[in-house]
mmCIF file of C-alpha atoms in Angstrom:
data_model
loop_
_atom_site.group_PDB
_atom_site.id
_atom_site.type_symbol
_atom_site.label_atom_id
_atom_site.label_comp_id
_atom_site.label_asym_id
_atom_site.label_seq_id
_atom_site.Cartn_x
_atom_site.Cartn_y
_atom_site.Cartn_z
ATOM 1 C CA MET A 1 -15.590 -10.836 -2.740
ATOM 2 C CA THR A 2 -16.743 -11.717 -6.238
ATOM 3 C CA SER A 3 -15.147 -9.894 -9.124
ATOM 4 C CA LEU A 4 -18.484 -8.252 -10.035
ATOM 5 C CA ARG A 5 -18.822 -6.876 -6.502
ATOM 6 C CA ARG A 6 -15.170 -5.720 -6.624
ATOM 7 C CA VAL A 7 -15.855 -3.882 -9.908
ATOM 8 C CA LEU A 8 -19.008 -2.272 -8.480
ATOM 9 C CA PHE A 9 -17.114 -1.126 -5.344
ATOM 10 C CA ALA A 10 -14.303 0.278 -7.497
ATOM 11 C CA ALA A 11 -16.791 2.132 -9.710
ATOM 12 C CA ALA A 12 -18.599 3.591 -6.693
ATOM 13 C CA PHE A 13 -15.371 4.864 -5.118
ATOM 14 C CA ALA A 14 -14.004 6.159 -8.421
ATOM 15 C CA ALA A 15 -17.168 8.087 -9.244
ATOM 16 C CA PHE A 16 -16.638 10.682 -6.535
ATOM 17 C CA PRO A 17 -14.122 11.622 -3.878
ATOM 18 C CA PHE A 18 -15.609 11.253 -0.438
ATOM 19 C CA THR A 19 -15.083 12.871 2.914
ATOM 20 C CA ILE A 20 -15.102 11.210 6.296
ATOM 21 C CA LEU A 21 -15.840 13.568 9.188
ATOM 22 C CA ALA A 22 -14.476 12.851 12.636
ATOM 23 C CA GLN A 23 -17.434 13.387 14.934
ATOM 24 C CA SER A 24 -16.130 15.662 17.675
ATOM 25 C CA SER A 25 -12.516 16.477 16.957
ATOM 26 C CA GLY A 26 -12.764 19.068 14.208
ATOM 27 C CA MET A 27 -10.701 16.778 11.959
ATOM 28 C CA THR A 28 -11.922 15.903 8.462
ATOM 29 C CA LEU A 29 -10.228 13.164 6.455
ATOM 30 C CA GLU A 30 -10.821 13.783 2.754
ATOM 31 C CA ASN A 31 -10.406 11.480 -0.252
ATOM 32 C CA PRO A 32 -8.515 8.622 1.401
ATOM 33 C CA PHE A 33 -7.035 6.147 -1.082
ATOM 34 C CA ALA A 34 -4.278 3.621 -1.618
ATOM 35 C CA ARG A 35 -2.709 2.387 -4.809
ATOM 36 C CA PRO A 36 -2.564 -1.318 -5.702
ATOM 37 C CA SER A 37 0.563 -3.027 -4.405
ATOM 38 C CA ALA A 38 3.019 -4.402 -6.955
ATOM 39 C CA GLY A 39 2.525 -8.146 -7.403
ATOM 40 C CA ALA A 40 3.280 -9.954 -4.166
ATOM 41 C CA ALA A 41 4.907 -6.848 -2.629
ATOM 42 C CA GLY A 42 4.496 -6.745 1.123
ATOM 43 C CA ALA A 43 4.221 -2.949 1.253
ATOM 44 C CA GLY A 44 1.802 -0.224 0.220
ATOM 45 C CA ALA A 45 0.858 3.326 1.152
ATOM 46 C CA ALA A 46 -2.250 5.317 2.071
ATOM 47 C CA TYR A 47 -2.944 8.949 1.223
ATOM 48 C CA MET A 48 -5.547 11.625 2.048
ATOM 49 C CA THR A 49 -6.001 15.255 3.010
ATOM 50 C CA ILE A 50 -6.374 15.969 6.735
ATOM 51 C CA ARG A 51 -8.323 19.163 7.481
ATOM 52 C CA ASN A 52 -8.331 20.573 10.981
ATOM 53 C CA GLN A 53 -10.979 23.090 12.026
ATOM 54 C CA GLY A 54 -9.656 23.106 15.604
ATOM 55 C CA PRO A 55 -6.359 23.980 17.284
ATOM 56 C CA ALA A 56 -3.036 22.600 16.049
ATOM 57 C CA ASP A 57 -2.608 18.856 16.593
ATOM 58 C CA ARG A 58 -0.135 16.118 15.721
ATOM 59 C CA LEU A 59 -0.662 12.820 13.925
ATOM 60 C CA ILE A 60 1.414 10.463 16.086
ATOM 61 C CA ALA A 61 0.584 6.939 14.861
ATOM 62 C CA ALA A 62 -1.475 4.796 12.503
ATOM 63 C CA SER A 63 -2.672 1.199 12.440
ATOM 64 C CA THR A 64 -4.602 -1.122 10.142
ATOM 65 C CA PRO A 65 -5.631 -4.772 10.129
ATOM 66 C CA ALA A 66 -4.432 -4.819 6.479
ATOM 67 C CA ALA A 67 -0.734 -4.688 7.485
ATOM 68 C CA ARG A 68 1.604 -5.727 10.264
ATOM 69 C CA GLU A 69 2.796 -2.109 10.635
ATOM 70 C CA ALA A 70 1.573 1.332 9.567
ATOM 71 C CA ALA A 71 4.093 4.164 9.921
ATOM 72 C CA LEU A 72 4.251 7.834 9.008
ATOM 73 C CA HIS A 73 6.735 8.482 6.200
ATOM 74 C CA THR A 74 7.993 11.302 4.031
ATOM 75 C CA ASN A 75 10.123 11.405 0.902
ATOM 76 C CA ILE A 76 13.350 13.399 0.978
ATOM 77 C CA ARG A 77 15.896 14.140 -1.720
ATOM 78 C CA GLU A 78 19.476 13.034 -1.064
ATOM 79 C CA GLY A 79 21.480 14.325 -4.009
ATOM 80 C CA ASP A 80 19.736 12.960 -7.089
ATOM 81 C CA VAL A 81 17.905 10.206 -5.199
ATOM 82 C CA MET A 82 14.496 10.331 -3.496
ATOM 83 C CA ARG A 83 14.348 8.269 -0.295
ATOM 84 C CA MET A 84 11.556 7.443 2.120
ATOM 85 C CA ARG A 85 12.110 8.249 5.780
ATOM 86 C CA LYS A 86 10.010 7.342 8.794
ATOM 87 C CA ILE A 87 8.867 10.323 10.855
ATOM 88 C CA GLU A 88 7.736 10.202 14.475
ATOM 89 C CA ALA A 89 4.846 12.679 14.136
ATOM 90 C CA LEU A 90 3.190 14.949 11.625
ATOM 91 C CA GLU A 91 2.141 18.486 12.560
ATOM 92 C CA ILE A 92 -1.442 19.327 11.601
ATOM 93 C CA PRO A 93 -1.887 23.113 11.689
ATOM 94 C CA GLY A 94 -4.856 24.657 13.482
ATOM 95 C CA SER A 95 -7.517 25.821 11.029
ATOM 96 C CA GLY A 96 -5.438 24.287 8.237
ATOM 97 C CA ALA A 97 -4.780 21.182 6.180
ATOM 98 C CA THR A 98 -2.009 18.677 5.550
ATOM 99 C CA GLU A 99 -1.906 16.588 2.384
ATOM 100 C CA LEU A 100 -0.635 13.012 2.328
ATOM 101 C CA LYS A 101 0.111 12.272 -1.334
ATOM 102 C CA PRO A 102 2.278 10.119 -3.603
ATOM 103 C CA GLY A 103 5.819 11.463 -3.631
ATOM 104 C CA GLY A 104 5.342 13.203 -0.263
ATOM 105 C CA LEU A 105 3.922 12.493 3.157
ATOM 106 C CA HIS A 106 2.090 9.156 3.446
ATOM 107 C CA VAL A 107 1.163 6.281 5.725
ATOM 108 C CA MET A 108 3.488 3.400 4.821
ATOM 109 C CA LEU A 109 1.904 -0.058 5.142
ATOM 110 C CA MET A 110 4.457 -2.803 5.789
ATOM 111 C CA GLY A 111 3.800 -6.520 6.019
ATOM 112 C CA LEU A 112 0.525 -6.465 4.081
ATOM 113 C CA SER A 113 -1.755 -9.358 5.006
ATOM 114 C CA GLN A 114 -2.560 -9.671 1.271
ATOM 115 C CA PRO A 115 -1.764 -7.605 -1.843
ATOM 116 C CA LEU A 116 -3.803 -4.410 -2.279
ATOM 117 C CA LYS A 117 -6.022 -4.808 -5.352
ATOM 118 C CA PRO A 118 -8.281 -2.266 -7.084
ATOM 119 C CA GLY A 119 -11.714 -2.369 -5.472
ATOM 120 C CA ASP A 120 -10.428 -3.481 -2.063
ATOM 121 C CA VAL A 121 -11.262 -1.328 0.946
ATOM 122 C CA PHE A 122 -9.482 -1.466 4.309
ATOM 123 C CA ALA A 123 -9.787 0.325 7.639
ATOM 124 C CA LEU A 124 -7.006 2.699 8.684
ATOM 125 C CA THR A 125 -6.909 4.282 12.130
ATOM 126 C CA LEU A 126 -5.032 7.560 12.540
ATOM 127 C CA ILE A 127 -4.080 8.523 16.096
ATOM 128 C CA PHE A 128 -3.821 12.209 16.909
ATOM 129 C CA GLU A 129 -2.292 13.672 20.054
ATOM 130 C CA LYS A 130 -5.421 15.732 20.899
ATOM 131 C CA ALA A 131 -8.198 14.452 18.632
ATOM 132 C CA GLY A 132 -7.555 10.791 19.502
ATOM 133 C CA ALA A 133 -8.172 7.859 17.169
ATOM 134 C CA ILE A 134 -10.094 8.330 13.930
ATOM 135 C CA THR A 135 -10.803 5.364 11.647
ATOM 136 C CA VAL A 136 -11.371 5.818 7.926
ATOM 137 C CA GLN A 137 -12.192 3.322 5.151
ATOM 138 C CA VAL A 138 -9.510 3.453 2.441
ATOM 139 C CA PRO A 139 -10.401 2.314 -1.089
ATOM 140 C CA VAL A 140 -7.649 0.913 -3.325
ATOM 141 C CA ARG A 141 -7.712 2.692 -6.701
ATOM 142 C CA GLU A 142 -5.619 2.636 -9.844
ATOM 143 C CA MET A 143 -4.140 5.934 -10.969
ATOM 144 C CA GLY A 144 -6.689 7.569 -13.235
ATOM 145 C CA THR A 145 -9.749 6.504 -11.197
ATOM 146 C CA GLY A 146 -10.184 9.627 -9.115
ATOM 147 C CA ALA A 147 -6.926 9.267 -7.173
ATOM 148 C CA PRO A 148 -4.700 12.360 -7.368
ATOM 149 C CA THR A 149 -1.397 12.124 -9.209
ATOM 150 C CA PRO A 150 1.865 12.881 -7.376
ATOM 151 C CA HIS A 151 1.363 16.566 -8.217
ATOM 152 C CA GLY A 152 -2.133 16.623 -6.706
ATOM 153 C CA MET A 153 -4.044 16.868 -9.980
ATOM 154 C CA PRO A 154 -6.567 14.138 -10.818
ATOM 155 C CA LYS A 155 -5.376 12.023 -13.747
ATOM 156 C CA HIS A 156 -7.858 11.898 -16.636
#
C-alpha cells in the first residue's frame, strides 16, 4: 500500500468511530481498533466494545491472519505490578455490553506476521459460544486519532 493510500485510510478511520453489526446474532462490535506495535515487536492487541441485544453469551476464541495466535487477555494487579493474564472465555451479558480497552480486557495478538502500523487494517474473527463467528475489520490507529485512552475517553 502506498504511503498516500495509508494516510487516506488512516484519515478515514480517524474521522469517525464505526460500528460493525453482526447480521443475525444480536451482537454489535463497535469502534474496533489496534495500536501500532513497538518497532519489530511480535505482539499487539485489539480493542472494541461488544454490545449484545440478545441473551447472555460468551466470547470463547479469536483468530486473525495478522498473527500466529489471538488470545483473550485481561490485566490484573499483583501488588504494585500490572500483569496480563490469558482467560479462557469472556462473559457477554444479555442486553448489555463488554468493553475491551487498553489496560483491561483485550485480544492479544502474538506472532504478528508484520508490525502493526498506523493506517493498516486487518481482519479479526471473534468466536462466540451462541452467536458463532463474527469477523470485523480492525484499523490500526495512534493514540489521539479517535482511539479511546486507557480510561475510555477519546484523547484530543
